[in-house]
Structures are given as structure tokens and as C-alpha cells.
């Protein structure tokens, strides 16, 4: 199937993610530390209009090397095996860009959400340090029409930066903003975001160990 996606990511966006992983905490006075859990520090920046946060996550995943972690994150078929919230997940090549369709299971009585997004991975050398960066953001293409009973998420953006922790693990930085829409109160969305991402990263670390066995 041919698609008509446009866009992509600039070199500056990749460099920004690299800079974040070196800071270990957000720059700017408006970012607040929301929670420290499972070895991660999660910071939030409140959008006064929507009541939703943008998030930055800093932490370490032991025993999961950077290249392996990036491979697992990019492997959508494998994610369907370890991420219990995936209903449907696949990618299409669209005019030289990879467009991903992702449907997420939500608990009853809420409707499932789906995402259409582009992503790119780069490996950068920053003063002799190797940093893996994956960027993703929502896009819109006519070939992915909205489905009955599923709410389309139109505002989604994520950055992931990974480098060695100097041992056998990975230092991780993640930025994300996700407005799932519908009639979900902002406090519940924020609660899920604060708790869900550390658990997702921990699940991904476990998936790394099984990925080694699989390969």
C-alpha cells in the first residue's frame, strides 16, 4: 500500500535528545519532579489549557546493553509478544518513510486508542560516546482511516535516547506527550502516564533478556 506521509526529523532533534541524556534532569524551572519509581525519575511540565503533562524520564536499566535495548524497542513484531496492551501493530513504507499503525487496548468501558506515527532511529557519536536515539511523532495519512469504536490519538510525540551506563546496562532518557482524547479525566491520564512508562521500560528490559534467547 502506498501512503502519502510527509515530514521526518531534523538532525537538531536527534542532537536535542542526546543533550537531554547528559543532563539527567530537565532544564527550566517549570519542570517538576512527579515521582521516583523503579529506578526512574519522572518529571512533568503542565499544560494549563489541557491539564495534561509533557513528561521526561531519566533512569538506568541494568543488564540491558544500549544496542540491544534499541533493537528491542524497534522490533514491532516482538513487541506484540511482550506488551500486553498491544491490540494491533504494524508498519508500512510510505514514500521512503516508515509509518506505524498502533492500536492500544484500554480497559472496559473505555474505547481503544490508535496511533499513526512516523519514527526514525540514529546512532550518534557525541564526544566519543555512542548514543542511540529513536524519535517518533504522530502523522496523518488518508490510507489509515479512523475506525469505528476506536479513538484516534492525534497528539503523540516521543524521544528515546540510550547510552551505556559504563557497566552492562543502559542509561535511558525518554520524552513523551500523549493526549488520548475522549472522556477520560486528566488526573487518570496523568496517573497512567506516571505509572505506565516505568513499568513499560522494565517490561522492555525483561524482553531484552528473552530477545537474546530468541536470537
Coordinates of C-alpha atoms in Angstrom, one line a residue:
X1 CA 0.0 0.0 0.0
X2 CA 1.4 3.4 -0.9
X3 CA 0.9 6.2 1.5
X4 CA 1.4 10.0 1.4
X5 CA 3.3 10.7 4.7
X6 CA 5.4 13.8 4.8
X7 CA 7.8 15.1 7.4
X8 CA 10.6 13.4 9.1
X9 CA 13.1 14.6 11.8
X10 CA 15.9 17.0 11.7
X11 CA 19.5 16.4 12.9
X12 CA 18.9 19.0 15.6
X13 CA 16.0 16.9 17.1
X14 CA 18.4 13.9 17.4
X15 CA 21.0 16.2 19.0
X16 CA 18.5 17.5 21.5
X17 CA 17.7 14.0 22.7
X18 CA 21.5 13.4 23.1
X19 CA 21.8 16.6 25.2
X20 CA 19.0 15.5 27.5
X21 CA 20.5 12.2 28.4
X22 CA 23.6 14.0 29.5
X23 CA 21.7 16.4 31.9
X24 CA 19.9 13.7 33.9
X25 CA 17.3 16.3 34.9
X26 CA 15.3 18.8 32.8
X27 CA 16.5 22.3 32.3
X28 CA 14.0 25.0 33.1
X29 CA 12.2 25.9 36.3
X30 CA 8.7 24.8 35.2
X31 CA 9.6 21.1 35.1
X32 CA 8.6 19.4 38.4
X33 CA 9.7 16.0 39.8
X34 CA 6.5 13.9 39.9
X35 CA 7.6 10.5 41.0
X36 CA 10.7 8.4 41.5
X37 CA 9.9 4.7 41.0
X38 CA 11.6 1.5 39.7
X39 CA 14.9 3.4 39.4
X40 CA 13.4 6.2 37.2
X41 CA 12.8 9.9 37.9
X42 CA 9.8 11.2 36.1
X43 CA 9.4 15.0 35.5
X44 CA 6.3 16.8 34.2
X45 CA 5.5 20.1 32.6
X46 CA 1.9 21.0 33.0
X47 CA -0.2 22.4 30.0
X48 CA -2.6 24.7 31.8
X49 CA -5.1 24.5 28.9
X50 CA -5.5 20.8 28.7
X51 CA -4.5 19.8 32.3
X52 CA -2.1 17.2 30.8
X53 CA 1.6 16.9 31.3
X54 CA 4.6 16.5 29.0
X55 CA 7.0 14.0 30.6
X56 CA 10.7 13.5 30.8
X57 CA 12.0 10.2 32.2
X58 CA 15.6 9.6 33.4
X59 CA 16.9 6.3 34.7
X60 CA 19.1 3.2 34.2
X61 CA 18.2 -0.3 33.0
X62 CA 20.7 -2.8 34.4
X63 CA 21.9 -5.8 32.3
X64 CA 20.4 -4.4 29.0
X65 CA 23.1 -3.0 26.6
X66 CA 22.2 0.0 24.6
X67 CA 22.2 -1.6 21.1
X68 CA 20.1 -4.5 22.3
X69 CA 17.6 -2.1 24.0
X70 CA 17.2 -0.1 20.8
X71 CA 16.8 -3.2 18.8
X72 CA 14.0 -4.5 21.1
X73 CA 12.3 -1.1 21.0
X74 CA 12.3 -1.0 17.2
X75 CA 11.1 -4.6 16.8
X76 CA 7.3 -4.2 16.5
X77 CA 6.6 -7.9 15.9
X78 CA 8.5 -8.8 19.0
X79 CA 6.6 -6.1 21.0
X80 CA 3.4 -7.9 20.2
X81 CA 4.7 -10.8 22.3
X82 CA 5.7 -8.9 25.4
X83 CA 3.5 -5.8 25.5
X84 CA 0.1 -6.9 26.8
X85 CA -1.6 -3.6 25.7
X86 CA -0.9 -4.0 22.0
X87 CA -4.1 -4.9 20.0
X88 CA -2.6 -4.3 16.6
X89 CA 0.8 -3.1 15.5
X90 CA 2.5 -3.0 12.1
X91 CA 4.4 -0.6 9.7
X92 CA 4.2 0.4 6.1
X93 CA 6.8 2.0 3.9
X94 CA 5.3 5.3 2.7
X95 CA 7.3 7.4 0.2
X96 CA 10.6 6.5 1.9
X97 CA 9.3 6.8 5.4
X98 CA 8.1 4.2 7.8
X99 CA 4.5 4.8 9.0
X100 CA 3.4 2.8 12.0
X101 CA -0.2 1.8 12.9
X102 CA -0.7 1.0 16.6
X103 CA -3.9 0.1 18.4
X104 CA -3.8 0.1 22.2
X105 CA -6.1 -1.9 24.4
X106 CA -7.9 0.2 27.0
X107 CA -9.9 -1.4 29.9
X108 CA -13.7 -1.6 29.6
X109 CA -15.7 0.6 29.3
X110 CA -13.2 2.9 27.7
X111 CA -12.6 2.7 23.9
X112 CA -9.3 1.5 22.5
X113 CA -7.0 4.2 21.1
X114 CA -5.0 4.1 17.9
X115 CA -2.0 6.0 16.6
X116 CA -0.5 6.7 13.2
X117 CA 3.1 7.8 13.6
X118 CA 6.5 8.0 12.0
X119 CA 9.7 7.1 13.7
X120 CA 13.5 7.2 12.9
X121 CA 16.5 5.7 14.6
X122 CA 20.0 7.0 14.6
X123 CA 23.2 6.1 16.3
X124 CA 25.2 9.3 17.1
X125 CA 28.8 9.8 18.3
X126 CA 28.9 12.6 20.9
X127 CA 32.5 13.3 22.0
X128 CA 33.3 9.6 21.8
X129 CA 30.1 8.4 23.4
X130 CA 27.8 6.3 21.4
X131 CA 24.1 7.3 21.8
X132 CA 21.2 5.5 20.2
X133 CA 18.2 7.8 19.6
X134 CA 14.7 7.0 18.4
X135 CA 12.2 9.7 17.6
X136 CA 8.5 9.3 16.9
X137 CA 5.6 11.6 16.3
X138 CA 2.0 11.3 15.1
X139 CA 1.2 11.9 11.5
X140 CA -1.9 11.7 9.3
X141 CA -2.2 9.8 6.1
X142 CA -5.5 9.2 4.3
X143 CA -4.9 5.4 3.9
X144 CA -5.3 5.0 7.7
X145 CA -8.9 6.0 8.2
X146 CA -10.4 6.2 11.6
X147 CA -12.1 3.0 12.8
X148 CA -15.5 2.7 14.4
X149 CA -15.2 2.3 18.2
X150 CA -11.6 3.3 18.3
X151 CA -10.4 6.8 19.2
X152 CA -7.6 8.3 17.1
X153 CA -4.8 9.9 19.1
X154 CA -3.7 13.0 17.1
X155 CA -1.1 14.4 19.5
X156 CA 1.7 11.9 20.2
X157 CA 5.4 12.6 20.4
X158 CA 8.2 10.6 21.9
X159 CA 12.0 10.7 22.0
X160 CA 14.2 7.9 23.4
X161 CA 17.9 8.2 24.0
X162 CA 20.1 5.3 25.2
X163 CA 23.7 5.0 26.1
X164 CA 25.9 2.7 28.1
X165 CA 25.9 3.1 31.9
X166 CA 29.6 2.2 31.9
X167 CA 28.7 -1.4 33.0
X168 CA 26.4 -3.9 31.4
X169 CA 23.3 -1.7 31.3
X170 CA 21.9 1.4 29.7
X171 CA 21.2 5.0 30.8
X172 CA 17.8 6.0 29.4
X173 CA 16.1 9.3 28.6
X174 CA 12.6 9.4 27.3
X175 CA 10.4 12.4 26.5
X176 CA 6.7 11.9 25.6
X177 CA 3.5 13.7 25.2
X178 CA 0.3 11.8 24.6
X179 CA -3.3 13.2 24.6
X180 CA -5.6 10.1 24.3
X181 CA -8.8 12.2 23.9
X182 CA -12.2 11.1 24.7
X183 CA -13.9 11.4 28.1
X184 CA -11.0 10.3 30.3
X185 CA -10.3 12.8 33.2
X186 CA -6.9 14.4 33.0
X187 CA -6.0 13.1 36.5
X188 CA -6.4 9.5 35.3
X189 CA -4.4 10.1 32.1
X190 CA -1.6 11.6 34.2
X191 CA -1.7 8.8 36.7
X192 CA -1.4 6.1 34.0
X193 CA 1.4 8.0 32.3
X194 CA 3.4 8.3 35.5
X195 CA 3.0 4.7 36.4
X196 CA 2.8 3.1 33.0
X197 CA 6.1 4.3 31.5
X198 CA 8.4 3.0 34.2
X199 CA 6.6 -0.4 34.0
X200 CA 6.9 -0.3 30.2
X201 CA 10.6 0.3 30.4
X202 CA 11.0 -2.5 33.0
X203 CA 9.0 -4.9 30.8
X204 CA 11.2 -3.9 27.9
X205 CA 14.3 -4.7 29.9
X206 CA 12.9 -8.2 30.6
X207 CA 12.1 -8.5 26.9
X208 CA 15.8 -7.8 26.2
X209 CA 16.8 -11.0 28.1
X210 CA 14.3 -13.1 26.2
X211 CA 15.3 -11.4 22.9
X212 CA 18.8 -12.8 23.5
X213 CA 17.4 -16.3 23.9
X214 CA 15.2 -15.8 20.8
X215 CA 18.2 -14.9 18.6

